[in-house]
Amino acid sequence: MPGQGPAAISISAEDIESDNASADYAVVPLDQNTVSIVEAYRPVLFGRQFGNVAGGGRAATVGVGDRLIVNIWEAAPDGLFSSAQGKSVSVPTVIDQSGFIFIPYAGRIQANGRTVEGLRVAIEERLKGKAIEPQVSVLVDGNESNSVVVVGDVVKPGQYPLSVRGSRILEVVAQAGGAREASYETVVTLKRGRSSGTARFEELIDFPENNVRLAPGDNVLLSHKPRTYSAFGAVGQTKLVPFKTKSVTLAEALAQVGGLKDFFADAGGVFLFRYESADLLRRVRPDLEGRITGETFPVVYKLNFRQPNAFFMARSMEMRDKDIIYVANHPTAEFGKFLQLIGPLLSNVNTANGLITN
């Protein structure tokens, strides 16, 4: 028979729900235990991927391209760096492509990779015996080598320096003026060397583990990607629906497409299709441990609206981007289609029999 999708029995057949290695998706009844596990789950794949690369506070190092201001003081007014204005001088300099800086009377000094304190001591050592009891301070005017690039849908894209204590993604995005669009419609992509990871912007706020520390040379991209879900089958309207708020429950999603279609819908065959984290699936279906492969696995949540508590489950289950709602046709609706198909044939046969009889 023609139809908009499979029957409920085809999706939740016993051989699929059982521990069958040949099944390529898992069916999970949507009950209170399942909803509680899904609500409490904390996605930290993004944080786990990058969290251990950049540590906490670190010594400030300088590198090629950094702009420095070297201040030199002497103990006597007739020293090398003394002038009519005082016994000190400021020497602006830039670390060249070879990683060196030039200081008068000290010559070329290796600066690339050194800490600010290490470079200060090195300059003092080179000036001893030439300047009178020299004292040196090094200020970083532009720490280009310890910076990250923030681009995309931010107010002020550009290059931003990392603080000595370590900067996290949200801090750098805040320096760039924040996201242009709503946080629940923004995706963050972190590129570090050959590694890349993506997370919803709100996941960095809701789950601090994902707000990882940045490393020099990181690239942060913010992209506007509105969330949507699709509704098929025996619903009031089959369509693609955008998220209009940060959170949308399954009950609200069904209401937005006109609910279950009267005379057609199987109230016991309401399904939610999505790719779920393998770690979460192991918690709701520990019996499927041997079947679960990879980081994500296709899951079908089944809801029976013939039971009154199903409405509470639908109210608690939150939708995600690219979710699919499917409501199966009731078996009697399929039989009704059959009668509509053969009705004209029976009418034609009756007419033909009447003509022959006459």
Short mmCIF file of C-alpha atoms in Angstrom, two decimals:
data_model
loop_
_atom_site.label_atom_id
_atom_site.label_comp_id
_atom_site.label_asym_id
_atom_site.label_seq_id
_atom_site.Cartn_x
_atom_site.Cartn_y
_atom_site.Cartn_z
CA MET A 1 0.00 0.00 0.00
CA PRO A 2 1.15 3.59 -0.60
CA GLY A 3 2.37 5.33 2.53
CA GLN A 4 4.58 8.04 4.03
CA GLY A 5 6.80 5.58 5.88
CA PRO A 6 7.05 2.24 7.64
CA ALA A 7 4.45 0.84 10.00
CA ALA A 8 5.14 0.95 13.73
CA ILE A 9 5.71 -2.83 13.84
CA SER A 10 8.39 -2.52 11.16
CA ILE A 11 10.40 -0.07 13.27
CA SER A 12 10.06 -1.68 16.68
CA ALA A 13 10.02 -5.33 15.63
CA GLU A 14 11.20 -7.80 18.21
CA ASP A 15 14.29 -8.79 16.23
CA ILE A 16 15.40 -5.13 16.20
CA GLU A 17 14.83 -4.50 19.90
CA SER A 18 16.68 -7.66 20.87
CA ASP A 19 20.45 -7.94 20.92
CA ASN A 20 20.74 -8.61 17.20
CA ALA A 21 24.17 -7.86 15.73
CA SER A 22 22.68 -7.37 12.26
CA ALA A 23 20.43 -4.47 13.34
CA ASP A 24 21.85 -1.11 12.30
CA TYR A 25 19.92 1.02 14.82
CA ALA A 26 18.64 0.73 18.38
CA VAL A 27 15.05 1.17 19.55
CA VAL A 28 14.71 2.75 23.00
CA PRO A 29 11.30 3.04 24.74
CA LEU A 30 10.87 6.58 26.03
CA ASP A 31 10.12 6.18 29.72
CA GLN A 32 10.98 8.15 32.84
CA ASN A 33 14.32 6.40 33.32
CA THR A 34 15.39 7.10 29.74
CA VAL A 35 14.35 10.76 29.91
CA SER A 36 16.28 11.21 33.19
CA ILE A 37 19.46 9.73 31.69
CA VAL A 38 19.20 11.85 28.54
CA GLU A 39 18.59 15.03 30.56
CA ALA A 40 21.56 14.37 32.87
CA TYR A 41 23.98 13.46 30.09
CA ARG A 42 26.86 15.91 29.62
CA PRO A 43 28.43 15.90 26.15
CA VAL A 44 32.16 16.52 26.65
CA LEU A 45 33.64 15.09 23.44
CA PHE A 46 34.82 18.55 22.40
CA GLY A 47 36.44 19.22 25.77
CA ARG A 48 38.05 15.78 25.86
CA GLN A 49 39.59 16.34 22.44
CA PHE A 50 41.32 19.62 23.28
CA GLY A 51 41.27 19.89 27.08
CA ASN A 52 44.72 18.44 27.79
CA VAL A 53 46.66 20.20 25.00
CA ALA A 54 46.83 23.67 26.51
CA GLY A 55 47.52 23.71 30.21
CA GLY A 56 46.80 26.31 32.84
CA GLY A 57 48.93 29.32 33.68
CA ARG A 58 52.25 29.37 31.84
CA ALA A 59 55.37 31.48 31.67
CA ALA A 60 55.01 34.18 29.04
CA THR A 61 57.33 33.42 26.14
CA VAL A 62 58.17 35.60 23.16
CA GLY A 63 58.57 34.64 19.54
CA VAL A 64 59.20 35.86 16.01
CA GLY A 65 57.30 39.06 15.24
CA ASP A 66 56.74 40.12 18.86
CA ARG A 67 57.24 43.81 19.64
CA LEU A 68 59.28 44.52 22.77
CA ILE A 69 60.28 47.59 24.74
CA VAL A 70 63.59 47.14 26.57
CA ASN A 71 64.20 49.65 29.37
CA ILE A 72 67.81 50.01 30.58
CA TRP A 73 68.92 51.90 33.71
CA GLU A 74 72.43 52.71 34.87
CA ALA A 75 73.76 53.64 38.29
CA ALA A 76 75.76 56.72 37.13
CA PRO A 77 74.78 59.74 35.03
CA ASP A 78 77.77 59.27 32.69
CA GLY A 79 76.91 55.77 31.52
CA LEU A 80 76.38 54.46 28.00
CA PHE A 81 72.62 54.89 28.17
CA SER A 82 72.50 58.06 30.24
CA SER A 83 71.22 61.31 28.78
CA ALA A 84 70.35 64.80 29.87
CA GLN A 85 66.85 63.59 30.68
CA GLY A 86 67.96 60.77 32.99
CA LYS A 87 69.98 57.63 33.57
CA SER A 88 67.80 55.34 31.49
CA VAL A 89 66.73 54.65 27.94
CA SER A 90 63.90 52.74 26.24
CA VAL A 91 64.79 50.63 23.22
CA PRO A 92 61.84 49.46 21.08
CA THR A 93 62.64 46.35 19.07
CA VAL A 94 61.02 43.50 17.14
CA ILE A 95 62.13 39.87 17.14
CA ASP A 96 63.33 39.21 13.62
CA GLN A 97 62.79 36.13 11.45
CA SER A 98 65.91 34.52 12.91
CA GLY A 99 64.55 34.89 16.44
CA PHE A 100 67.05 37.61 17.51
CA ILE A 101 66.83 41.18 18.75
CA PHE A 102 69.54 43.86 18.62
CA ILE A 103 70.46 45.91 21.69
CA PRO A 104 73.15 48.59 21.43
CA TYR A 105 76.47 47.51 23.01
CA ALA A 106 74.97 44.06 23.71
CA GLY A 107 74.66 42.96 20.10
CA ARG A 108 72.31 40.32 18.75
CA ILE A 109 70.57 38.28 21.45
CA GLN A 110 68.52 35.11 20.96
CA ALA A 111 64.93 35.93 22.03
CA ASN A 112 62.64 33.43 20.31
CA GLY A 113 61.21 30.88 22.78
CA ARG A 114 62.56 32.61 25.86
CA THR A 115 60.45 33.81 28.72
CA VAL A 116 60.33 37.52 29.42
CA GLU A 117 62.37 37.01 32.58
CA GLY A 118 64.91 34.85 30.77
CA LEU A 119 65.39 37.49 28.08
CA ARG A 120 65.74 40.23 30.70
CA VAL A 121 68.51 38.33 32.48
CA ALA A 122 70.28 37.61 29.18
CA ILE A 123 70.35 41.30 28.24
CA GLU A 124 71.69 42.27 31.67
CA GLU A 125 74.46 39.68 31.39
CA ARG A 126 75.52 41.00 27.98
CA LEU A 127 75.66 44.59 29.27
CA LYS A 128 77.77 43.84 32.34
CA GLY A 129 81.24 45.34 31.99
CA LYS A 130 79.96 47.81 29.41
CA ALA A 131 77.20 49.69 31.21
CA ILE A 132 77.42 50.91 34.82
CA GLU A 133 75.52 48.41 37.01
CA PRO A 134 72.80 47.94 34.40
CA GLN A 135 69.23 47.13 35.35
CA VAL A 136 66.88 45.92 32.61
CA SER A 137 63.13 45.44 32.21
CA VAL A 138 61.41 43.92 29.18
CA LEU A 139 57.84 44.83 28.28
CA VAL A 140 55.85 42.97 25.63
CA ASP A 141 54.15 45.58 23.46
CA GLY A 142 52.67 43.08 20.97
CA ASN A 143 52.75 39.36 21.71
CA GLU A 144 52.00 38.18 18.17
CA SER A 145 53.46 34.70 18.70
CA ASN A 146 51.11 33.95 21.63
CA SER A 147 47.81 34.81 20.02
CA VAL A 148 44.79 33.20 18.41
CA VAL A 149 42.64 34.18 15.47
CA VAL A 150 38.87 34.60 15.87
CA VAL A 151 36.82 34.82 12.66
CA GLY A 152 33.30 34.22 11.38
CA ASP A 153 30.09 35.51 12.90
CA VAL A 154 31.67 37.65 15.63
CA VAL A 155 31.39 41.40 16.09
CA LYS A 156 35.14 42.12 15.83
CA PRO A 157 37.06 39.32 14.05
CA GLY A 158 40.83 39.52 14.42
CA GLN A 159 43.95 38.33 16.19
CA TYR A 160 43.86 38.34 20.00
CA PRO A 161 46.71 37.69 22.48
CA LEU A 162 46.51 34.97 25.11
CA SER A 163 46.85 35.99 28.73
CA VAL A 164 49.64 34.62 30.92
CA ARG A 165 47.16 32.69 33.06
CA GLY A 166 45.68 31.03 29.95
CA SER A 167 42.66 32.11 27.92
CA ARG A 168 39.58 30.01 27.26
CA ILE A 169 37.36 30.10 24.18
CA LEU A 170 34.60 32.16 25.78
CA GLU A 171 37.09 34.76 27.02
CA VAL A 172 38.60 35.27 23.57
CA VAL A 173 35.17 35.36 21.91
CA ALA A 174 34.14 38.01 24.46
CA GLN A 175 37.21 40.09 23.48
CA ALA A 176 36.01 39.80 19.87
CA GLY A 177 32.67 41.31 20.85
CA GLY A 178 30.73 38.05 21.15
CA ALA A 179 28.63 36.17 18.62
CA ARG A 180 26.47 38.15 16.21
CA GLU A 181 23.62 35.66 16.33
CA ALA A 182 21.82 33.89 19.18
CA SER A 183 24.04 31.48 21.09
CA TYR A 184 21.75 28.52 20.41
CA GLU A 185 22.11 29.18 16.66
CA THR A 186 25.91 29.53 16.73
CA VAL A 187 28.48 26.78 16.23
CA VAL A 188 32.11 27.04 17.39
CA THR A 189 34.88 25.31 15.45
CA LEU A 190 38.36 25.10 16.98
CA LYS A 191 41.24 24.37 14.61
CA ARG A 192 44.55 23.38 16.23
CA GLY A 193 47.20 22.15 13.84
CA ARG A 194 45.62 19.24 11.97
CA SER A 195 42.98 18.65 14.64
CA SER A 196 39.53 20.18 14.43
CA GLY A 197 36.46 20.03 16.66
CA THR A 198 32.97 21.54 16.60
CA ALA A 199 30.43 22.26 19.32
CA ARG A 200 27.30 24.35 19.78
CA PHE A 201 28.14 27.66 21.44
CA GLU A 202 25.63 27.00 24.22
CA GLU A 203 27.44 23.72 25.02
CA LEU A 204 30.49 25.76 26.05
CA ILE A 205 28.29 27.67 28.49
CA ASP A 206 26.16 24.79 29.77
CA PHE A 207 29.11 22.39 30.12
CA PRO A 208 32.30 24.16 31.33
CA GLU A 209 34.38 21.11 30.34
CA ASN A 210 33.94 22.16 26.72
CA ASN A 211 35.24 25.69 27.33
CA VAL A 212 38.84 24.59 26.79
CA ARG A 213 42.02 26.60 27.13
CA LEU A 214 43.47 27.89 23.89
CA ALA A 215 47.02 27.39 22.65
CA PRO A 216 49.13 29.80 20.56
CA GLY A 217 48.24 29.53 16.89
CA ASP A 218 44.67 28.27 17.44
CA ASN A 219 41.95 29.39 15.04
CA VAL A 220 38.39 29.87 16.33
CA LEU A 221 35.52 30.05 13.85
CA LEU A 222 31.96 31.03 14.81
CA SER A 223 29.26 30.05 12.30
CA HIS A 224 25.56 30.84 12.24
CA LYS A 225 23.78 27.50 11.86
CA PRO A 226 20.09 27.58 12.86
CA ARG A 227 18.70 24.33 14.24
CA THR A 228 15.82 22.51 12.59
CA TYR A 229 13.82 19.31 12.96
CA SER A 230 11.66 17.40 10.48
CA ALA A 231 8.21 15.86 10.91
CA PHE A 232 6.88 13.03 8.73
CA GLY A 233 4.02 10.58 8.68
CA ALA A 234 0.57 10.98 10.18
CA VAL A 235 1.03 14.52 11.51
CA GLY A 236 -0.96 17.65 10.82
CA GLN A 237 1.79 19.10 8.58
CA THR A 238 4.81 17.36 7.10
CA LYS A 239 7.53 20.00 7.09
CA LEU A 240 10.93 21.25 8.21
CA VAL A 241 10.60 23.37 11.37
CA PRO A 242 13.24 25.84 12.69
CA PHE A 243 13.91 26.22 16.39
CA LYS A 244 12.46 29.55 17.53
CA THR A 245 13.79 29.30 21.10
CA LYS A 246 16.80 27.80 22.83
CA SER A 247 14.93 24.66 23.85
CA VAL A 248 12.01 22.85 22.22
CA THR A 249 10.43 19.77 23.77
CA LEU A 250 9.00 16.84 21.86
CA ALA A 251 5.49 17.92 22.92
CA GLU A 252 6.06 21.44 21.57
CA ALA A 253 7.54 20.06 18.36
CA LEU A 254 4.46 17.91 17.73
CA ALA A 255 2.19 20.86 18.47
CA GLN A 256 4.05 23.02 15.94
CA VAL A 257 3.23 20.55 13.14
CA GLY A 258 -0.44 20.18 14.10
CA GLY A 259 -0.16 17.14 16.36
CA LEU A 260 -1.20 13.62 15.39
CA LYS A 261 -3.45 13.41 12.35
CA ASP A 262 -6.94 12.22 13.25
CA PHE A 263 -8.28 9.05 11.49
CA PHE A 264 -4.71 8.16 10.37
CA ALA A 265 -2.19 8.30 13.24
CA ASP A 266 -1.17 5.30 15.33
CA ALA A 267 -0.98 6.83 18.82
CA GLY A 268 1.26 3.94 19.88
CA GLY A 269 3.68 4.54 17.03
CA VAL A 270 5.33 7.93 17.65
CA PHE A 271 9.08 7.83 17.00
CA LEU A 272 12.02 10.20 17.38
CA PHE A 273 15.03 9.47 15.16
CA ARG A 274 18.49 10.85 15.97
CA TYR A 275 22.17 9.99 16.17
CA GLU A 276 23.01 9.57 19.83
CA SER A 277 26.32 9.49 21.66
CA ALA A 278 27.57 5.92 22.03
CA ASP A 279 28.33 6.60 25.70
CA LEU A 280 24.75 7.73 26.33
CA LEU A 281 23.30 4.74 24.47
CA ARG A 282 25.31 2.37 26.66
CA ARG A 283 23.62 3.91 29.69
CA VAL A 284 20.05 3.56 28.41
CA ARG A 285 20.60 0.18 26.67
CA PRO A 286 23.52 -1.59 28.41
CA ASP A 287 22.41 -4.82 26.73
CA LEU A 288 23.60 -3.45 23.36
CA GLU A 289 27.24 -3.07 24.40
CA GLY A 290 28.47 -5.49 21.75
CA ARG A 291 26.62 -3.73 18.92
CA ILE A 292 27.62 -0.14 19.59
CA THR A 293 30.52 1.06 17.44
CA GLY A 294 32.01 4.50 16.87
CA GLU A 295 31.29 7.68 18.79
CA THR A 296 27.65 7.96 17.66
CA PHE A 297 24.95 5.41 16.87
CA PRO A 298 21.49 5.73 15.27
CA VAL A 299 18.73 5.58 17.88
CA VAL A 300 14.94 5.48 17.57
CA TYR A 301 13.03 6.62 20.68
CA LYS A 302 9.54 5.13 20.82
CA LEU A 303 6.61 6.84 22.55
CA ASN A 304 3.13 5.41 23.12
CA PHE A 305 0.55 8.19 23.37
CA ARG A 306 -2.14 5.69 24.36
CA GLN A 307 -0.60 5.91 27.82
CA PRO A 308 -1.36 9.17 29.68
CA ASN A 309 2.17 9.51 31.10
CA ALA A 310 3.51 9.72 27.53
CA PHE A 311 2.50 13.37 27.49
CA PHE A 312 4.76 14.01 30.48
CA MET A 313 7.62 12.18 28.73
CA ALA A 314 7.11 14.31 25.61
CA ARG A 315 7.12 17.44 27.76
CA SER A 316 10.50 16.49 29.29
CA MET A 317 12.30 15.23 26.17
CA GLU A 318 14.18 18.06 24.45
CA MET A 319 14.65 18.14 20.68
CA ARG A 320 18.04 18.49 19.02
CA ASP A 321 19.27 19.77 15.70
CA LYS A 322 18.30 17.55 12.72
CA ASP A 323 15.95 15.34 14.79
CA ILE A 324 13.22 13.52 12.85
CA ILE A 325 9.73 12.92 14.22
CA TYR A 326 7.75 10.15 12.56
CA VAL A 327 4.18 9.11 13.37
CA ALA A 328 3.14 5.79 11.84
CA ASN A 329 -0.25 5.18 10.25
CA HIS A 330 -2.73 3.07 12.17
CA PRO A 331 -3.40 -0.39 10.60
CA THR A 332 -7.06 0.52 10.09
CA ALA A 333 -5.95 3.56 8.10
CA GLU A 334 -4.04 1.24 5.79
CA PHE A 335 -7.16 -0.90 5.43
CA GLY A 336 -9.13 2.26 4.60
CA LYS A 337 -6.67 3.00 1.79
CA PHE A 338 -7.22 -0.52 0.47
CA LEU A 339 -10.99 -0.03 0.42
CA GLN A 340 -10.54 3.29 -1.42
CA LEU A 341 -8.45 1.54 -4.06
CA ILE A 342 -10.78 -1.38 -4.70
CA GLY A 343 -14.02 0.63 -4.28
CA PRO A 344 -14.08 1.90 -7.88
CA LEU A 345 -13.23 -1.59 -9.16
CA LEU A 346 -16.14 -3.15 -7.26
CA SER A 347 -18.43 -0.40 -8.52
CA ASN A 348 -17.38 -1.08 -12.11
CA VAL A 349 -17.93 -4.83 -11.65
CA ASN A 350 -21.40 -4.24 -10.22
CA THR A 351 -22.24 -1.97 -13.13
CA ALA A 352 -21.00 -4.53 -15.65
CA ASN A 353 -22.99 -7.32 -13.99
CA GLY A 354 -26.12 -5.12 -14.14
CA LEU A 355 -25.65 -4.53 -17.85
CA ILE A 356 -25.17 -8.25 -18.55
CA THR A 357 -28.25 -9.11 -16.52
CA ASN A 358 -30.33 -6.60 -18.42
#
